[in-house]
């Protein structure tokens, strides 16, 4: 009877190990995200931005800003995901992409910095990002910068910026925007 019990327990433990093995890389990545120091946070000048994919939150950030500055609408769209709790329509997301591609917000940017990174959940990270403007840019915040919190979510192995619905005073959806809060610095 004891042998049967031990055999059953061994099979149960083997099953648990089999289920946990695929999670090892994800656990290692989460440890890295959770313990990343301020010294390891990214900083780019506009001419340093390239499409590096979306394997990490900071790679997603660089790719998103690269796509914004080069008006690569396809990559901009691929960098975004709607908030699943209140999903925006595909048309609203595409309108956001088109509007962002035509904005002058990234003109005159001298530097983009990730100021902080915090892990909200296993598949969600919040980055505090600052765009510093060149003094001669003509931007309202020239010589200083604008910072904001941006939320990224991991979907199918890629980090993407979370879009939330914006609503008017009556609660009607009037558009979408990045899940963030901006402030001048």
mmCIF file of C-alpha atoms in Angstrom:
data_model
loop_
_atom_site.group_PDB
_atom_site.id
_atom_site.type_symbol
_atom_site.label_atom_id
_atom_site.label_comp_id
_atom_site.label_asym_id
_atom_site.label_seq_id
_atom_site.Cartn_x
_atom_site.Cartn_y
_atom_site.Cartn_z
ATOM 1 C CA UNK A 1 0.000 0.000 0.000
ATOM 2 C CA UNK A 2 2.846 2.366 0.881
ATOM 3 C CA UNK A 3 4.568 1.564 -2.453
ATOM 4 C CA UNK A 4 1.376 2.423 -4.354
ATOM 5 C CA UNK A 5 1.049 5.677 -2.407
ATOM 6 C CA UNK A 6 4.692 6.616 -3.116
ATOM 7 C CA UNK A 7 4.303 5.789 -6.806
ATOM 8 C CA UNK A 8 1.185 7.952 -7.030
ATOM 9 C CA UNK A 9 2.977 10.795 -5.228
ATOM 10 C CA UNK A 10 5.978 10.475 -7.581
ATOM 11 C CA UNK A 11 3.711 10.662 -10.639
ATOM 12 C CA UNK A 12 1.984 13.721 -9.180
ATOM 13 C CA UNK A 13 5.328 15.467 -8.577
ATOM 14 C CA UNK A 14 6.592 14.613 -12.070
ATOM 15 C CA UNK A 15 3.426 16.134 -13.524
ATOM 16 C CA UNK A 16 3.975 19.344 -11.519
ATOM 17 C CA UNK A 17 7.601 19.592 -12.711
ATOM 18 C CA UNK A 18 6.463 19.104 -16.300
ATOM 19 C CA UNK A 19 3.984 21.963 -15.909
ATOM 20 C CA UNK A 20 6.521 24.289 -14.245
ATOM 21 C CA UNK A 21 9.483 23.774 -16.617
ATOM 22 C CA UNK A 22 8.085 25.974 -19.419
ATOM 23 C CA UNK A 23 7.713 28.839 -16.904
ATOM 24 C CA UNK A 24 11.448 29.015 -16.109
ATOM 25 C CA UNK A 25 12.312 31.567 -18.837
ATOM 26 C CA UNK A 26 9.329 33.729 -17.851
ATOM 27 C CA UNK A 27 10.358 33.670 -14.182
ATOM 28 C CA UNK A 28 13.919 34.690 -15.116
ATOM 29 C CA UNK A 29 12.580 37.568 -17.243
ATOM 30 C CA UNK A 30 10.284 38.734 -14.450
ATOM 31 C CA UNK A 31 13.181 38.688 -11.985
ATOM 32 C CA UNK A 32 15.190 40.830 -14.379
ATOM 33 C CA UNK A 33 12.317 43.298 -14.838
ATOM 34 C CA UNK A 34 11.624 43.506 -11.120
ATOM 35 C CA UNK A 35 15.215 44.132 -10.098
ATOM 36 C CA UNK A 36 16.396 46.387 -12.910
ATOM 37 C CA UNK A 37 18.211 49.372 -11.460
ATOM 38 C CA UNK A 38 18.056 52.961 -12.611
ATOM 39 C CA UNK A 39 21.551 52.534 -14.051
ATOM 40 C CA UNK A 40 20.223 50.010 -16.557
ATOM 41 C CA UNK A 41 17.415 52.203 -17.864
ATOM 42 C CA UNK A 42 17.531 53.297 -21.487
ATOM 43 C CA UNK A 43 18.238 56.672 -23.012
ATOM 44 C CA UNK A 44 18.247 57.556 -26.716
ATOM 45 C CA UNK A 45 18.885 60.498 -28.962
ATOM 46 C CA UNK A 46 16.572 60.539 -32.000
ATOM 47 C CA UNK A 47 19.313 59.374 -34.389
ATOM 48 C CA UNK A 48 19.960 56.329 -32.144
ATOM 49 C CA UNK A 49 16.408 55.003 -32.391
ATOM 50 C CA UNK A 50 15.980 51.820 -34.428
ATOM 51 C CA UNK A 51 13.426 49.061 -34.743
ATOM 52 C CA UNK A 52 14.653 46.493 -32.214
ATOM 53 C CA UNK A 53 11.384 44.616 -31.816
ATOM 54 C CA UNK A 54 9.295 44.242 -28.693
ATOM 55 C CA UNK A 55 11.018 41.493 -26.693
ATOM 56 C CA UNK A 56 11.426 43.697 -23.593
ATOM 57 C CA UNK A 57 9.521 46.790 -22.438
ATOM 58 C CA UNK A 58 12.470 49.065 -23.255
ATOM 59 C CA UNK A 59 12.883 47.510 -26.721
ATOM 60 C CA UNK A 60 9.166 48.101 -27.287
ATOM 61 C CA UNK A 61 9.660 51.710 -26.189
ATOM 62 C CA UNK A 62 12.533 52.249 -28.626
ATOM 63 C CA UNK A 63 10.628 50.623 -31.503
ATOM 64 C CA UNK A 64 7.522 52.691 -30.746
ATOM 65 C CA UNK A 65 9.429 55.989 -30.705
ATOM 66 C CA UNK A 66 11.354 54.966 -33.835
ATOM 67 C CA UNK A 67 8.082 54.208 -35.625
ATOM 68 C CA UNK A 68 6.623 57.511 -34.430
ATOM 69 C CA UNK A 69 9.610 59.555 -35.609
ATOM 70 C CA UNK A 70 9.790 57.772 -38.961
ATOM 71 C CA UNK A 71 5.963 57.721 -39.289
ATOM 72 C CA UNK A 72 6.002 53.965 -39.835
ATOM 73 C CA UNK A 73 2.279 53.444 -39.323
ATOM 74 C CA UNK A 74 2.459 49.643 -39.502
ATOM 75 C CA UNK A 75 5.007 49.411 -36.672
ATOM 76 C CA UNK A 76 3.104 52.016 -34.653
ATOM 77 C CA UNK A 77 -0.039 49.898 -34.925
ATOM 78 C CA UNK A 78 1.869 46.708 -34.076
ATOM 79 C CA UNK A 79 3.160 48.401 -30.907
ATOM 80 C CA UNK A 80 -0.339 48.956 -29.483
ATOM 81 C CA UNK A 81 -2.928 46.802 -27.722
ATOM 82 C CA UNK A 82 -6.361 47.811 -26.500
ATOM 83 C CA UNK A 83 -7.228 47.603 -22.809
ATOM 84 C CA UNK A 84 -9.102 44.284 -22.505
ATOM 85 C CA UNK A 85 -11.348 45.649 -19.735
ATOM 86 C CA UNK A 86 -12.740 48.294 -22.124
ATOM 87 C CA UNK A 87 -11.465 47.375 -25.593
ATOM 88 C CA UNK A 88 -11.419 50.201 -28.139
ATOM 89 C CA UNK A 89 -12.610 49.472 -31.644
ATOM 90 C CA UNK A 90 -10.063 48.775 -34.369
ATOM 91 C CA UNK A 91 -11.224 51.970 -36.084
ATOM 92 C CA UNK A 92 -10.521 54.001 -32.925
ATOM 93 C CA UNK A 93 -7.034 52.477 -32.652
ATOM 94 C CA UNK A 94 -6.301 53.229 -36.303
ATOM 95 C CA UNK A 95 -7.527 56.808 -35.827
ATOM 96 C CA UNK A 96 -5.123 57.152 -32.885
ATOM 97 C CA UNK A 97 -2.231 55.848 -35.033
ATOM 98 C CA UNK A 98 -3.054 58.239 -37.882
ATOM 99 C CA UNK A 99 -3.382 61.189 -35.494
ATOM 100 C CA UNK A 100 -0.078 60.299 -33.778
ATOM 101 C CA UNK A 101 1.731 59.998 -37.106
ATOM 102 C CA UNK A 102 0.676 63.555 -38.009
ATOM 103 C CA UNK A 103 1.469 65.186 -34.649
ATOM 104 C CA UNK A 104 4.528 67.315 -34.152
ATOM 105 C CA UNK A 105 5.039 65.995 -30.600
ATOM 106 C CA UNK A 106 8.300 64.215 -31.471
ATOM 107 C CA UNK A 107 9.753 67.128 -33.486
ATOM 108 C CA UNK A 108 12.621 68.830 -31.702
ATOM 109 C CA UNK A 109 13.186 65.956 -29.273
ATOM 110 C CA UNK A 110 16.812 65.959 -28.111
ATOM 111 C CA UNK A 111 16.625 62.887 -25.877
ATOM 112 C CA UNK A 112 14.206 60.216 -24.706
ATOM 113 C CA UNK A 113 14.866 58.677 -21.300
ATOM 114 C CA UNK A 114 13.279 55.880 -19.318
ATOM 115 C CA UNK A 115 13.249 57.300 -15.785
ATOM 116 C CA UNK A 116 11.795 54.279 -13.996
ATOM 117 C CA UNK A 117 10.311 50.875 -14.599
ATOM 118 C CA UNK A 118 7.924 49.061 -12.287
ATOM 119 C CA UNK A 119 6.355 45.663 -12.587
ATOM 120 C CA UNK A 120 2.572 45.799 -12.090
ATOM 121 C CA UNK A 121 1.864 42.140 -12.884
ATOM 122 C CA UNK A 122 3.594 39.249 -14.612
ATOM 123 C CA UNK A 123 2.472 40.626 -17.966
ATOM 124 C CA UNK A 124 2.296 44.369 -17.239
ATOM 125 C CA UNK A 125 5.002 47.002 -16.738
ATOM 126 C CA UNK A 126 4.786 50.724 -16.205
ATOM 127 C CA UNK A 127 7.568 52.953 -17.543
ATOM 128 C CA UNK A 128 8.099 56.580 -16.653
ATOM 129 C CA UNK A 129 9.421 58.219 -19.808
ATOM 130 C CA UNK A 130 10.769 61.694 -20.400
ATOM 131 C CA UNK A 131 11.136 63.487 -23.725
ATOM 132 C CA UNK A 132 13.624 66.355 -23.489
ATOM 133 C CA UNK A 133 13.352 69.022 -26.178
ATOM 134 C CA UNK A 134 16.131 70.929 -27.886
ATOM 135 C CA UNK A 135 16.205 74.630 -26.898
ATOM 136 C CA UNK A 136 15.770 75.672 -30.528
ATOM 137 C CA UNK A 137 12.899 73.262 -31.198
ATOM 138 C CA UNK A 138 10.106 75.807 -30.888
ATOM 139 C CA UNK A 139 8.251 73.392 -28.576
ATOM 140 C CA UNK A 140 6.375 74.786 -25.595
ATOM 141 C CA UNK A 141 8.684 72.811 -23.280
ATOM 142 C CA UNK A 142 11.935 73.681 -25.139
ATOM 143 C CA UNK A 143 14.987 73.269 -22.950
ATOM 144 C CA UNK A 144 13.056 71.054 -20.552
ATOM 145 C CA UNK A 145 10.911 68.034 -21.080
ATOM 146 C CA UNK A 146 7.648 66.211 -20.669
ATOM 147 C CA UNK A 147 7.418 63.006 -18.677
ATOM 148 C CA UNK A 148 4.660 60.470 -18.479
ATOM 149 C CA UNK A 149 3.798 57.044 -17.195
ATOM 150 C CA UNK A 150 3.154 54.502 -19.930
ATOM 151 C CA UNK A 151 1.755 51.040 -19.382
ATOM 152 C CA UNK A 152 2.918 48.095 -21.472
ATOM 153 C CA UNK A 153 1.402 44.651 -21.578
ATOM 154 C CA UNK A 154 2.993 41.407 -22.758
ATOM 155 C CA UNK A 155 0.888 39.732 -25.436
ATOM 156 C CA UNK A 156 2.032 36.620 -27.300
ATOM 157 C CA UNK A 157 5.649 37.190 -26.249
ATOM 158 C CA UNK A 158 5.748 40.878 -27.244
ATOM 159 C CA UNK A 159 5.443 44.008 -25.104
ATOM 160 C CA UNK A 160 2.867 46.483 -26.382
ATOM 161 C CA UNK A 161 1.578 49.862 -25.249
ATOM 162 C CA UNK A 162 -1.823 49.737 -23.614
ATOM 163 C CA UNK A 163 -4.497 51.969 -25.137
ATOM 164 C CA UNK A 164 -7.452 53.053 -23.037
ATOM 165 C CA UNK A 165 -10.727 54.635 -24.066
ATOM 166 C CA UNK A 166 -11.184 58.333 -23.360
ATOM 167 C CA UNK A 167 -14.686 59.416 -22.444
ATOM 168 C CA UNK A 168 -16.622 62.644 -22.248
ATOM 169 C CA UNK A 169 -18.514 63.835 -19.154
ATOM 170 C CA UNK A 170 -21.464 61.577 -20.010
ATOM 171 C CA UNK A 171 -19.252 58.473 -20.266
ATOM 172 C CA UNK A 172 -19.412 58.286 -24.060
ATOM 173 C CA UNK A 173 -16.209 57.045 -25.752
ATOM 174 C CA UNK A 174 -14.662 59.910 -27.703
ATOM 175 C CA UNK A 175 -11.342 58.276 -28.619
ATOM 176 C CA UNK A 176 -8.377 56.309 -27.329
ATOM 177 C CA UNK A 177 -5.054 57.299 -25.845
ATOM 178 C CA UNK A 178 -1.999 55.670 -24.272
ATOM 179 C CA UNK A 179 -2.576 54.586 -20.701
ATOM 180 C CA UNK A 180 -0.453 57.335 -19.121
ATOM 181 C CA UNK A 181 -0.337 60.616 -17.286
ATOM 182 C CA UNK A 182 1.981 63.379 -18.512
ATOM 183 C CA UNK A 183 3.593 66.263 -16.698
ATOM 184 C CA UNK A 184 6.072 68.980 -17.592
ATOM 185 C CA UNK A 185 9.514 68.770 -15.945
#
